[in-house]
Short mmCIF file of C-alpha atoms and ligand atoms in Angstrom, two decimals:
data_model
loop_
_atom_site.label_atom_id
_atom_site.label_comp_id
_atom_site.label_asym_id
_atom_site.label_seq_id
_atom_site.Cartn_x
_atom_site.Cartn_y
_atom_site.Cartn_z
CA MET X 1 105.81 69.21 -91.53
CA ALA X 2 105.93 66.62 -94.30
CA ASN X 3 106.10 62.96 -93.34
CA PRO X 4 109.80 62.10 -93.94
CA ALA X 5 109.16 58.70 -95.55
CA ILE X 6 106.44 60.04 -97.83
CA LYS X 7 108.69 62.93 -98.80
CA ALA X 8 111.54 60.54 -99.66
CA ARG X 9 109.20 58.48 -101.87
CA TRP X 10 108.09 61.70 -103.55
CA VAL X 11 111.74 62.60 -104.26
CA LEU X 12 112.44 59.17 -105.79
CA GLU X 13 109.35 59.42 -108.00
CA THR X 14 109.67 63.03 -109.12
CA LYS X 15 113.42 62.72 -109.80
CA GLY X 16 112.83 59.52 -111.76
CA VAL X 17 115.20 57.36 -109.71
CA VAL X 18 114.88 53.79 -110.97
CA GLY X 19 118.25 52.21 -110.17
CA THR X 20 120.10 51.99 -106.86
CA PRO X 21 119.06 55.14 -104.97
CA ALA X 22 122.51 55.49 -103.34
CA LEU X 23 124.00 56.05 -106.80
CA ALA X 24 121.48 58.79 -107.62
CA LEU X 25 122.16 61.13 -104.69
CA HIS X 26 124.57 63.40 -106.56
CA ASP X 27 122.12 63.77 -109.45
CA ILE X 28 119.32 64.63 -107.04
CA ALA X 29 121.51 67.31 -105.46
CA LYS X 30 122.57 68.74 -108.83
CA ARG X 31 118.98 69.03 -110.00
CA GLU X 32 118.23 71.06 -106.88
CA GLY X 33 121.25 73.28 -107.46
CA ILE X 34 122.97 71.90 -104.37
CA ARG X 35 126.75 71.82 -104.64
CA TYR X 36 128.64 69.19 -102.68
CA LEU X 37 132.08 68.68 -101.35
CA TYR X 38 133.84 65.68 -99.78
CA ARG X 39 136.71 66.66 -97.57
CA PRO X 40 138.64 65.10 -94.65
CA LEU X 41 138.30 67.37 -91.62
CA PRO X 42 140.45 65.74 -88.93
CA ASN X 43 140.08 68.81 -86.72
CA ASP X 44 136.34 68.27 -86.67
CA PRO X 45 136.22 64.52 -85.90
CA LYS X 46 132.65 64.58 -84.57
CA LEU X 47 131.25 66.20 -87.72
CA SER X 48 129.57 63.82 -90.15
CA GLY X 49 128.14 66.38 -92.58
CA GLU X 50 126.67 69.82 -93.10
CA LEU X 51 123.91 71.39 -95.14
CA ILE X 52 124.85 75.00 -95.78
CA TYR X 53 122.86 77.95 -97.13
CA LYS X 54 124.49 81.20 -98.17
CA GLY X 55 122.24 83.64 -99.99
CA ASN X 56 120.83 81.70 -102.93
CA GLN X 57 123.58 79.12 -102.76
CA LYS X 58 123.29 75.80 -101.01
CA GLY X 59 125.76 73.05 -100.42
CA ILE X 60 126.42 69.75 -98.71
CA LEU X 61 129.74 69.07 -97.03
CA ILE X 62 130.70 65.50 -96.15
CA ASN X 63 133.51 64.87 -93.67
CA THR X 64 135.61 62.00 -95.05
CA HIS X 65 137.91 61.95 -92.04
CA ILE X 66 136.43 58.52 -91.25
CA ASN X 67 137.13 56.55 -94.40
CA ASN X 68 133.79 54.78 -94.84
CA SER X 69 131.99 55.39 -98.13
CA LYS X 70 128.73 53.87 -96.84
CA ARG X 71 128.72 56.33 -93.97
CA HIS X 72 129.32 59.18 -96.43
CA THR X 73 126.38 57.99 -98.54
CA PHE X 74 124.05 57.87 -95.55
CA THR X 75 125.20 61.31 -94.40
CA PHE X 76 124.55 62.72 -97.87
CA ALA X 77 121.01 61.31 -97.84
CA HIS X 78 120.53 62.69 -94.31
CA GLU X 79 121.53 66.20 -95.44
CA LEU X 80 119.15 65.93 -98.40
CA GLY X 81 116.55 65.09 -95.76
CA HIS X 82 117.04 68.42 -93.98
CA TYR X 83 116.76 70.14 -97.35
CA PHE X 84 113.67 68.41 -98.72
CA LEU X 85 111.88 68.44 -95.36
CA GLU X 86 112.47 72.20 -95.34
CA HIS X 87 113.87 72.14 -91.84
CA LYS X 88 114.58 75.54 -90.41
CA PRO X 89 118.38 76.01 -90.26
CA GLU X 90 119.82 75.59 -86.80
CA TYR X 91 122.78 77.94 -86.93
CA VAL X 92 123.55 81.37 -88.33
CA ARG X 93 127.19 82.37 -88.70
CA ASP X 94 128.57 85.22 -90.80
CA GLY X 95 125.63 85.18 -93.20
CA VAL X 96 125.78 81.41 -93.47
CA THR X 97 122.98 79.22 -92.11
CA GLY X 98 122.51 75.49 -92.01
CA PHE X 99 122.85 72.24 -90.14
CA TRP X 100 125.92 70.83 -88.48
CA CYS X 101 125.26 67.09 -88.10
CA SER X 102 127.41 65.00 -85.82
CA ILE X 103 128.13 61.29 -86.17
CA GLU X 104 125.61 60.72 -83.39
CA ASP X 105 122.94 62.81 -85.18
CA VAL X 106 123.35 60.74 -88.31
CA SER X 107 123.46 57.40 -86.49
CA TYR X 108 120.78 57.61 -83.84
CA GLY X 109 119.83 61.27 -83.62
CA LYS X 110 117.61 62.03 -80.66
CA ARG X 111 116.58 65.53 -81.73
CA GLN X 112 113.41 65.56 -83.82
CA LYS X 113 114.90 67.11 -86.96
CA GLU X 114 117.78 64.63 -86.89
CA GLN X 115 115.40 61.70 -86.47
CA GLU X 116 113.30 62.96 -89.36
CA ALA X 117 116.36 63.37 -91.58
CA ASN X 118 117.36 59.78 -90.72
CA VAL X 119 113.89 58.40 -91.51
CA PHE X 120 114.07 60.27 -94.82
CA ALA X 121 117.54 58.85 -95.55
CA VAL X 122 116.49 55.27 -94.77
CA GLU X 123 113.45 55.46 -97.04
CA LEU X 124 115.41 57.26 -99.78
CA LEU X 125 118.21 54.66 -99.80
CA MET X 126 116.07 51.57 -99.10
CA PRO X 127 112.52 52.41 -100.23
CA GLU X 128 110.03 50.10 -98.59
CA ASN X 129 108.20 49.21 -101.81
CA ARG X 130 111.46 47.82 -103.28
CA PHE X 131 113.18 46.59 -100.14
CA ARG X 132 110.30 44.54 -98.78
CA PRO X 133 110.07 42.29 -101.87
CA SER X 134 113.90 41.94 -101.82
CA MET X 135 113.78 40.34 -98.36
CA ALA X 136 110.55 38.38 -98.76
CA GLY X 137 110.85 34.71 -97.92
CA ALA X 138 114.54 34.89 -96.99
CA PRO X 139 115.65 33.91 -93.47
CA PHE X 140 117.11 36.64 -91.27
CA ASP X 141 120.86 35.96 -91.47
CA PHE X 142 124.19 37.46 -92.51
CA THR X 143 123.70 36.31 -96.11
CA LEU X 144 120.52 38.38 -96.38
CA ILE X 145 122.08 41.43 -94.69
CA ASN X 146 125.25 41.26 -96.80
CA SER X 147 123.44 40.80 -100.11
CA LEU X 148 120.94 43.62 -99.49
CA ALA X 149 123.70 45.92 -98.17
CA ARG X 150 125.54 45.32 -101.47
CA GLU X 151 122.42 45.79 -103.57
CA TYR X 152 121.45 49.06 -101.89
CA GLN X 153 125.04 50.28 -101.31
CA VAL X 154 124.51 50.86 -97.59
CA SER X 155 126.33 49.62 -94.50
CA LYS X 156 125.51 46.23 -93.04
CA GLN X 157 124.31 47.92 -89.87
CA THR X 158 121.93 50.26 -91.71
CA CYS X 159 120.69 47.38 -93.84
CA GLY X 160 120.21 45.08 -90.84
CA TYR X 161 118.16 47.72 -89.02
CA ARG X 162 116.00 48.23 -92.12
CA ILE X 163 115.27 44.49 -92.23
CA LEU X 164 114.28 44.62 -88.55
CA GLU X 165 111.88 47.48 -89.30
CA LEU X 166 110.12 45.57 -92.05
CA THR X 167 110.18 41.92 -90.98
CA GLN X 168 107.22 40.23 -89.31
CA SER X 169 109.48 37.77 -87.44
CA PRO X 170 110.91 38.13 -83.93
CA CYS X 171 114.62 38.87 -84.30
CA ALA X 172 117.32 41.20 -83.01
CA ILE X 173 120.76 42.64 -83.75
CA LEU X 174 123.27 43.34 -80.99
CA HIS X 175 126.52 45.18 -81.52
CA SER X 176 129.25 44.68 -78.96
CA GLU X 177 132.76 45.83 -78.26
CA LEU X 178 134.96 43.47 -76.27
CA GLY X 179 131.79 41.78 -75.05
CA ARG X 180 130.08 44.99 -73.91
CA ILE X 181 126.83 45.64 -75.76
CA THR X 182 127.00 49.01 -77.49
CA MET X 183 123.74 48.94 -79.44
CA GLN X 184 120.76 46.66 -79.77
CA ARG X 185 117.68 46.72 -81.95
CA THR X 186 114.75 44.37 -82.31
CA SER X 187 112.04 43.80 -84.86
CA ARG X 188 108.51 44.86 -83.97
CA ALA X 189 107.52 41.26 -83.17
CA ALA X 190 110.47 41.04 -80.75
CA HIS X 191 109.78 44.28 -78.95
CA GLY X 192 109.99 43.87 -75.17
CA PHE X 193 111.34 40.30 -75.33
CA LEU X 194 115.08 40.89 -74.92
CA ARG X 195 116.61 40.88 -71.45
CA GLN X 196 118.23 44.09 -70.23
CA LEU X 197 121.82 43.17 -70.96
CA THR X 198 124.99 45.20 -70.68
CA HIS X 199 127.31 42.39 -71.80
CA ILE X 200 127.10 39.34 -74.05
CA PRO X 201 125.91 36.60 -71.68
CA GLN X 202 128.22 33.74 -70.82
CA ALA X 203 127.50 30.23 -72.09
CA THR X 204 126.21 31.53 -75.41
CA ALA X 205 127.65 30.96 -78.88
CA ALA X 206 128.21 34.72 -79.11
CA TYR X 207 130.33 34.66 -75.96
CA SER X 208 132.47 31.80 -77.32
CA ALA X 209 132.84 33.43 -80.75
CA ILE X 210 134.05 36.68 -79.20
CA LYS X 211 136.34 34.95 -76.71
CA GLN X 212 137.88 32.74 -79.39
CA GLN X 213 137.81 35.56 -81.96
CA CYS X 214 136.19 33.26 -84.46
CA GLY X 215 132.94 34.10 -86.25
CA GLN X 216 130.19 31.55 -86.66
CA ILE X 217 129.45 30.14 -90.09
CA ASP X 218 125.84 29.40 -89.22
CA PHE X 219 123.24 29.81 -86.50
CA THR X 220 123.41 27.77 -83.30
CA GLU X 221 120.49 26.97 -81.05
CA CYS X 222 120.83 28.50 -77.61
CA ASP X 223 118.98 28.48 -74.30
CA PRO X 224 116.39 31.31 -74.71
CA GLU X 225 116.80 32.14 -71.02
CA LYS X 226 120.23 33.60 -71.81
CA TRP X 227 118.80 36.28 -74.06
CA LEU X 228 115.09 36.64 -73.47
CA ALA X 229 113.05 37.98 -70.60
CA ARG X 230 109.90 36.39 -72.02
CA TYR X 231 109.73 32.94 -73.54
CA THR X 232 107.80 29.69 -73.30
CA PRO X 233 108.97 26.05 -73.11
CA LEU X 234 108.32 25.89 -76.86
CA THR X 235 110.55 28.86 -77.73
CA ARG X 236 113.48 27.93 -79.97
CA LEU X 237 116.18 30.58 -80.17
CA TYR X 238 119.08 30.70 -82.65
CA GLU X 239 122.09 32.98 -82.66
CA CYS X 240 124.97 33.81 -85.00
CA THR X 241 127.92 36.13 -84.31
CA ARG X 242 130.53 37.54 -86.63
CA GLY X 243 132.86 40.47 -86.20
CA LYS X 244 136.01 42.37 -86.79
CA PHE X 245 137.58 40.68 -83.83
CA GLU X 246 140.93 42.40 -84.33
CA SER X 247 139.05 45.64 -83.57
CA GLY X 248 137.08 44.02 -80.75
CA VAL X 249 133.71 44.61 -82.41
CA ALA X 250 131.10 41.96 -83.09
CA MET X 251 127.57 41.73 -84.44
CA THR X 252 125.18 39.12 -83.09
CA LEU X 253 121.97 38.11 -84.81
CA LEU X 254 119.18 36.48 -82.81
CA ARG X 255 116.00 34.95 -84.13
CA TRP X 256 113.42 32.84 -82.42
CA SER X 257 110.03 31.28 -82.82
ZN1 LIG I 1 121.30 66.39 -89.40
#
């Protein structure tokens, strides 16, 4: 089995992609003879996308029921991942074979093929050799996430996670809904430092921002004990929270030294 990241780099090189990779996905598909279709499928709300083979024909179907173009882009790259990684199709139905990828598969797939397709998609959309220089020297904050998300035409969440993968600094992203933590990721340097939390801790700037439904303009220093299981008297921790408070969702950035 090909290494997904190496395969994605190979695709970018052999297809001559020089601009924003997200804008080249349709061309890549066309060159491979893959047809594609965007269609809202409200009766299939868990479906994110499909890669379909029928005889010599192949196609990608993107469910646009959730109106989020960045999600559609990532799903498209994910389906290309199944194709280029030559994954063995998972279903056979009336002479049609392929992959049926749920929102969960495309977000944080636990099955090996789904994980591989996601690694492929991340490298295809945000190739390390371009992305790393883009973030070099910049502090980990919303400005960096927003500007790189715009540059690479990906969601802020996908972009934030890519920064965490490549940074040398200890930092973390926590997503929450009405104060309950729904997802958290850390950089390599921060691995094992975060406390096991189910909710945004009280007496933090994040807690106040969510309660008052008012995002922070900048980072605030906070007691590291609130967030970290491991720290020293010299640890300085900073946090910044913004969100779509009308929907109850928030994103908290932590960084420390
Ligand atoms: Zn998949």
